[in-house]
PDB file of C-alpha atoms in Angstrom:
ATOM      1  CA  UNK A 103     -80.844  44.680 -67.237  1.00  0.00           C
ATOM      2  CA  UNK A 104     -79.240  45.207 -63.919  1.00  0.00           C
ATOM      3  CA  UNK A 105     -75.445  45.002 -63.901  1.00  0.00           C
ATOM      4  CA  UNK A 106     -75.177  43.351 -67.316  1.00  0.00           C
ATOM      5  CA  UNK A 107     -75.147  44.475 -70.903  1.00  0.00           C
ATOM      6  CA  UNK A 108     -76.363  42.589 -73.911  1.00  0.00           C
ATOM      7  CA  UNK A 109     -73.793  40.698 -75.965  1.00  0.00           C
ATOM      8  CA  UNK A 110     -71.711  43.107 -78.079  1.00  0.00           C
ATOM      9  CA  UNK A 111     -72.064  40.627 -80.922  1.00  0.00           C
ATOM     10  CA  UNK A 112     -75.861  40.990 -81.068  1.00  0.00           C
ATOM     11  CA  UNK A 113     -77.154  43.062 -83.941  1.00  0.00           C
ATOM     12  CA  UNK A 114     -80.641  44.007 -85.090  1.00  0.00           C
ATOM     13  CA  UNK A 115     -83.564  45.653 -83.295  1.00  0.00           C
ATOM     14  CA  UNK A 116     -81.128  47.693 -81.203  1.00  0.00           C
ATOM     15  CA  UNK A 117     -80.126  51.319 -81.772  1.00  0.00           C
ATOM     16  CA  UNK A 118     -76.776  51.530 -83.539  1.00  0.00           C
ATOM     17  CA  UNK A 119     -76.685  47.761 -84.240  1.00  0.00           C
ATOM     18  CA  UNK A 120     -77.798  47.600 -87.881  1.00  0.00           C
ATOM     19  CA  UNK A 121     -77.390  44.996 -90.609  1.00  0.00           C
ATOM     20  CA  UNK A 122     -74.615  47.099 -92.096  1.00  0.00           C
ATOM     21  CA  UNK A 123     -72.702  47.184 -88.810  1.00  0.00           C
ATOM     22  CA  UNK A 124     -73.089  43.409 -88.440  1.00  0.00           C
ATOM     23  CA  UNK A 125     -71.641  42.847 -91.925  1.00  0.00           C
ATOM     24  CA  UNK A 126     -68.793  45.316 -91.451  1.00  0.00           C
ATOM     25  CA  UNK A 127     -67.900  43.717 -88.104  1.00  0.00           C
ATOM     26  CA  UNK A 128     -67.824  40.168 -89.497  1.00  0.00           C
ATOM     27  CA  UNK A 129     -66.025  41.126 -92.732  1.00  0.00           C
ATOM     28  CA  UNK A 130     -63.359  42.934 -90.717  1.00  0.00           C
ATOM     29  CA  UNK A 131     -62.375  39.716 -88.904  1.00  0.00           C
ATOM     30  CA  UNK A 132     -62.633  37.563 -92.011  1.00  0.00           C
ATOM     31  CA  UNK A 133     -60.546  39.869 -94.206  1.00  0.00           C
ATOM     32  CA  UNK A 134     -57.941  40.401 -91.480  1.00  0.00           C
ATOM     33  CA  UNK A 135     -57.493  36.624 -91.167  1.00  0.00           C
ATOM     34  CA  UNK A 136     -57.218  36.183 -94.954  1.00  0.00           C
ATOM     35  CA  UNK A 137     -54.715  39.054 -95.196  1.00  0.00           C
ATOM     36  CA  UNK A 138     -52.595  37.254 -92.583  1.00  0.00           C
ATOM     37  CA  UNK A 139     -52.605  34.029 -94.623  1.00  0.00           C
ATOM     38  CA  UNK A 140     -55.127  32.244 -92.426  1.00  0.00           C
ATOM     39  CA  UNK A 141     -58.273  30.429 -93.490  1.00  0.00           C
ATOM     40  CA  UNK A 142     -61.830  31.186 -92.430  1.00  0.00           C
ATOM     41  CA  UNK A 143     -64.664  28.719 -92.003  1.00  0.00           C
ATOM     42  CA  UNK A 144     -68.127  30.137 -91.583  1.00  0.00           C
ATOM     43  CA  UNK A 145     -71.398  28.539 -90.519  1.00  0.00           C
ATOM     44  CA  UNK A 146     -74.574  30.472 -91.307  1.00  0.00           C
ATOM     45  CA  UNK A 147     -77.614  29.457 -89.243  1.00  0.00           C
ATOM     46  CA  UNK A 148     -81.225  30.558 -89.323  1.00  0.00           C
ATOM     47  CA  UNK A 149     -83.814  29.482 -86.784  1.00  0.00           C
ATOM     48  CA  UNK A 150     -87.012  28.076 -88.293  1.00  0.00           C
ATOM     49  CA  UNK A 151     -90.016  30.204 -87.342  1.00  0.00           C
ATOM     50  CA  UNK A 152     -87.901  31.580 -84.506  1.00  0.00           C
ATOM     51  CA  UNK A 153     -90.449  33.981 -83.062  1.00  0.00           C
ATOM     52  CA  UNK A 154     -93.148  31.306 -83.164  1.00  0.00           C
ATOM     53  CA  UNK A 155     -91.070  28.829 -81.136  1.00  0.00           C
ATOM     54  CA  UNK A 156     -90.078  31.007 -78.191  1.00  0.00           C
ATOM     55  CA  UNK A 157     -90.633  29.136 -74.938  1.00  0.00           C
ATOM     56  CA  UNK A 158     -92.071  31.660 -72.478  1.00  0.00           C
ATOM     57  CA  UNK A 159     -90.776  29.879 -69.392  1.00  0.00           C
ATOM     58  CA  UNK A 160     -87.197  30.022 -70.712  1.00  0.00           C
ATOM     59  CA  UNK A 161     -87.468  33.755 -71.455  1.00  0.00           C
ATOM     60  CA  UNK A 162     -88.903  34.464 -68.017  1.00  0.00           C
ATOM     61  CA  UNK A 163     -86.127  32.473 -66.335  1.00  0.00           C
ATOM     62  CA  UNK A 164     -83.496  34.366 -68.321  1.00  0.00           C
ATOM     63  CA  UNK A 165     -85.030  37.703 -67.358  1.00  0.00           C
ATOM     64  CA  UNK A 166     -84.810  36.709 -63.707  1.00  0.00           C
ATOM     65  CA  UNK A 167     -81.224  35.487 -64.052  1.00  0.00           C
ATOM     66  CA  UNK A 168     -80.268  38.819 -65.637  1.00  0.00           C
ATOM     67  CA  UNK A 169     -81.531  40.616 -62.538  1.00  0.00           C
ATOM     68  CA  UNK A 170     -84.478  42.288 -64.243  1.00  0.00           C
ATOM     69  CA  UNK A 171     -86.723  43.792 -61.540  1.00  0.00           C
ATOM     70  CA  UNK A 172     -89.638  41.542 -60.549  1.00  0.00           C
ATOM     71  CA  UNK A 173     -92.314  44.045 -61.609  1.00  0.00           C
ATOM     72  CA  UNK A 174     -90.878  44.101 -65.159  1.00  0.00           C
ATOM     73  CA  UNK A 175     -90.693  40.296 -65.231  1.00  0.00           C
ATOM     74  CA  UNK A 176     -94.379  40.166 -64.215  1.00  0.00           C
ATOM     75  CA  UNK A 177     -95.263  42.755 -66.855  1.00  0.00           C
ATOM     76  CA  UNK A 178     -93.453  40.800 -69.621  1.00  0.00           C
ATOM     77  CA  UNK A 179     -95.033  37.563 -68.365  1.00  0.00           C
ATOM     78  CA  UNK A 180     -98.435  39.222 -68.747  1.00  0.00           C
ATOM     79  CA  UNK A 181     -97.457  40.355 -72.258  1.00  0.00           C
ATOM     80  CA  UNK A 182     -96.387  36.837 -73.309  1.00  0.00           C
ATOM     81  CA  UNK A 183     -98.661  34.425 -71.481  1.00  0.00           C
ATOM     82  CA  UNK A 184    -102.307  33.496 -71.824  1.00  0.00           C
ATOM     83  CA  UNK A 185    -102.597  34.885 -75.343  1.00  0.00           C
ATOM     84  CA  UNK A 186    -105.282  33.536 -77.630  1.00  0.00           C
ATOM     85  CA  UNK A 187    -105.748  33.473 -81.360  1.00  0.00           C
ATOM     86  CA  UNK A 188    -108.252  32.365 -83.933  1.00  0.00           C
ATOM     87  CA  UNK A 189    -108.450  32.281 -87.707  1.00  0.00           C
ATOM     88  CA  UNK A 190    -110.970  34.060 -89.915  1.00  0.00           C
ATOM     89  CA  UNK A 191    -111.678  32.893 -93.452  1.00  0.00           C
ATOM     90  CA  UNK A 192    -114.341  35.008 -95.158  1.00  0.00           C
ATOM     91  CA  UNK A 193    -117.060  35.257 -92.503  1.00  0.00           C
ATOM     92  CA  UNK A 194    -116.155  32.052 -90.686  1.00  0.00           C
ATOM     93  CA  UNK A 195    -114.143  32.093 -87.443  1.00  0.00           C
ATOM     94  CA  UNK A 196    -112.307  29.189 -85.851  1.00  0.00           C
ATOM     95  CA  UNK A 197    -112.494  28.531 -82.137  1.00  0.00           C
ATOM     96  CA  UNK A 198    -110.100  30.449 -79.889  1.00  0.00           C
ATOM     97  CA  UNK A 199    -106.853  28.593 -79.154  1.00  0.00           C
ATOM     98  CA  UNK A 200    -104.588  29.322 -76.178  1.00  0.00           C
ATOM     99  CA  UNK A 201    -100.981  29.901 -77.277  1.00  0.00           C
ATOM    100  CA  UNK A 202     -98.253  28.188 -75.279  1.00  0.00           C
ATOM    101  CA  UNK A 203     -95.269  29.881 -76.868  1.00  0.00           C
ATOM    102  CA  UNK A 204     -94.215  32.318 -79.516  1.00  0.00           C
ATOM    103  CA  UNK A 205     -93.930  36.070 -79.652  1.00  0.00           C
ATOM    104  CA  UNK A 206     -96.584  38.582 -80.577  1.00  0.00           C
ATOM    105  CA  UNK A 207     -95.753  39.762 -84.097  1.00  0.00           C
ATOM    106  CA  UNK A 208     -95.378  43.437 -84.948  1.00  0.00           C
ATOM    107  CA  UNK A 209     -94.531  44.689 -81.478  1.00  0.00           C
ATOM    108  CA  UNK A 210     -91.356  46.523 -80.485  1.00  0.00           C
ATOM    109  CA  UNK A 211     -91.066  44.338 -77.400  1.00  0.00           C
ATOM    110  CA  UNK A 212     -91.069  41.024 -79.338  1.00  0.00           C
ATOM    111  CA  UNK A 213     -87.606  41.426 -80.929  1.00  0.00           C
ATOM    112  CA  UNK A 214     -86.138  42.726 -77.658  1.00  0.00           C
ATOM    113  CA  UNK A 215     -87.431  39.694 -75.762  1.00  0.00           C
ATOM    114  CA  UNK A 216     -86.016  37.430 -78.467  1.00  0.00           C
ATOM    115  CA  UNK A 217     -82.627  39.134 -78.098  1.00  0.00           C
ATOM    116  CA  UNK A 218     -82.773  38.432 -74.365  1.00  0.00           C
ATOM    117  CA  UNK A 219     -83.531  34.781 -75.165  1.00  0.00           C
ATOM    118  CA  UNK A 220     -80.421  34.391 -77.334  1.00  0.00           C
ATOM    119  CA  UNK A 221     -78.154  36.703 -75.320  1.00  0.00           C
ATOM    120  CA  UNK A 222     -76.421  33.802 -73.562  1.00  0.00           C
ATOM    121  CA  UNK A 223     -75.505  32.144 -76.865  1.00  0.00           C
ATOM    122  CA  UNK A 224     -71.837  32.990 -76.429  1.00  0.00           C
ATOM    123  CA  UNK A 225     -69.454  30.487 -77.919  1.00  0.00           C
ATOM    124  CA  UNK A 226     -65.661  30.601 -77.805  1.00  0.00           C
ATOM    125  CA  UNK A 227     -65.729  30.967 -81.603  1.00  0.00           C
ATOM    126  CA  UNK A 228     -66.439  34.239 -83.373  1.00  0.00           C
ATOM    127  CA  UNK A 229     -70.235  34.434 -83.155  1.00  0.00           C
ATOM    128  CA  UNK A 230     -72.427  37.169 -84.600  1.00  0.00           C
ATOM    129  CA  UNK A 231     -76.182  37.260 -84.027  1.00  0.00           C
ATOM    130  CA  UNK A 232     -78.723  39.237 -86.007  1.00  0.00           C
ATOM    131  CA  UNK A 233     -82.031  38.417 -84.335  1.00  0.00           C
ATOM    132  CA  UNK A 234     -82.790  34.863 -85.519  1.00  0.00           C
ATOM    133  CA  UNK A 235     -79.731  34.572 -87.777  1.00  0.00           C
ATOM    134  CA  UNK A 236     -76.393  33.467 -86.343  1.00  0.00           C
ATOM    135  CA  UNK A 237     -72.951  33.289 -87.919  1.00  0.00           C
ATOM    136  CA  UNK A 238     -70.179  31.238 -86.346  1.00  0.00           C
ATOM    137  CA  UNK A 239     -66.690  31.795 -87.746  1.00  0.00           C
ATOM    138  CA  UNK A 240     -63.458  29.968 -87.193  1.00  0.00           C
ATOM    139  CA  UNK A 241     -60.097  31.492 -88.032  1.00  0.00           C
ATOM    140  CA  UNK A 242     -57.651  28.679 -88.848  1.00  0.00           C
ATOM    141  CA  UNK A 243     -53.904  29.155 -88.850  1.00  0.00           C
ATOM    142  CA  UNK A 244     -51.827  27.185 -91.333  1.00  0.00           C
ATOM    143  CA  UNK A 245     -51.278  23.560 -90.346  1.00  0.00           C
ATOM    144  CA  UNK A 246     -54.014  23.735 -87.708  1.00  0.00           C
ATOM    145  CA  UNK A 247     -56.895  21.288 -87.434  1.00  0.00           C
ATOM    146  CA  UNK A 248     -60.371  22.765 -87.660  1.00  0.00           C
ATOM    147  CA  UNK A 249     -62.469  22.919 -84.509  1.00  0.00           C
ATOM    148  CA  UNK A 250     -65.662  23.808 -86.398  1.00  0.00           C
ATOM    149  CA  UNK A 251     -67.376  20.532 -85.480  1.00  0.00           C
ATOM    150  CA  UNK A 252     -66.939  21.442 -81.803  1.00  0.00           C
ATOM    151  CA  UNK A 253     -68.515  24.832 -82.536  1.00  0.00           C
ATOM    152  CA  UNK A 254     -71.439  23.150 -84.283  1.00  0.00           C
ATOM    153  CA  UNK A 255     -71.882  20.718 -81.387  1.00  0.00           C
ATOM    154  CA  UNK A 256     -71.846  23.556 -78.816  1.00  0.00           C
ATOM    155  CA  UNK A 257     -74.322  25.527 -80.928  1.00  0.00           C
ATOM    156  CA  UNK A 258     -76.688  22.570 -81.275  1.00  0.00           C
ATOM    157  CA  UNK A 259     -76.488  21.915 -77.533  1.00  0.00           C
ATOM    158  CA  UNK A 260     -77.465  25.536 -76.785  1.00  0.00           C
ATOM    159  CA  UNK A 261     -80.245  25.346 -79.387  1.00  0.00           C
ATOM    160  CA  UNK A 262     -81.735  22.202 -77.839  1.00  0.00           C
ATOM    161  CA  UNK A 263     -81.520  23.584 -74.284  1.00  0.00           C
ATOM    162  CA  UNK A 264     -83.419  26.650 -75.422  1.00  0.00           C
ATOM    163  CA  UNK A 265     -85.969  24.658 -77.445  1.00  0.00           C
ATOM    164  CA  UNK A 266     -85.208  26.407 -80.705  1.00  0.00           C
ATOM    165  CA  UNK A 267     -85.393  24.812 -84.148  1.00  0.00           C
ATOM    166  CA  UNK A 268     -82.647  25.199 -86.737  1.00  0.00           C
ATOM    167  CA  UNK A 269     -83.930  25.848 -90.225  1.00  0.00           C
ATOM    168  CA  UNK A 270     -82.554  23.112 -92.454  1.00  0.00           C
ATOM    169  CA  UNK A 271     -82.675  23.209 -96.216  1.00  0.00           C
ATOM    170  CA  UNK A 272     -82.164  20.165 -98.337  1.00  0.00           C
ATOM    171  CA  UNK A 273     -81.689  20.614-102.073  1.00  0.00           C
TER     172      UNK A 273
END
């Protein structure tokens, strides 16, 4: 990306940005706050079928806004768009269906494109992203009112603008 680096708080699918580093980074802030007598609120979010719900037009627009050279944008557009799939059960094949979104599974480029999609998810709260998992943390000083609802609202607004689906679990 021309003139811009990926979010430092993005982990996964990038060299030197492992699960372990993501955990160490988050735990550092949480433990520091607790050691200083503060409280920590944490929201853990997972996107439902994240790679299957990627809107190609949003990714392409983000690539352009990041200053990615036009020939690379065209190449990635070719990689994403006009893909077809069908299902085989025993010896029976379904008709071919044109895909309108989603990422090809098993490619190296798929996770990188997803990271570009979520790169601009940058909230004023402590946010850590590991591919399709996001953690939003709030450090609360004594006698301070929580702002976590504002963080949730900002996160949901970003999610809706980017046509992603939050995985919700109801017990």
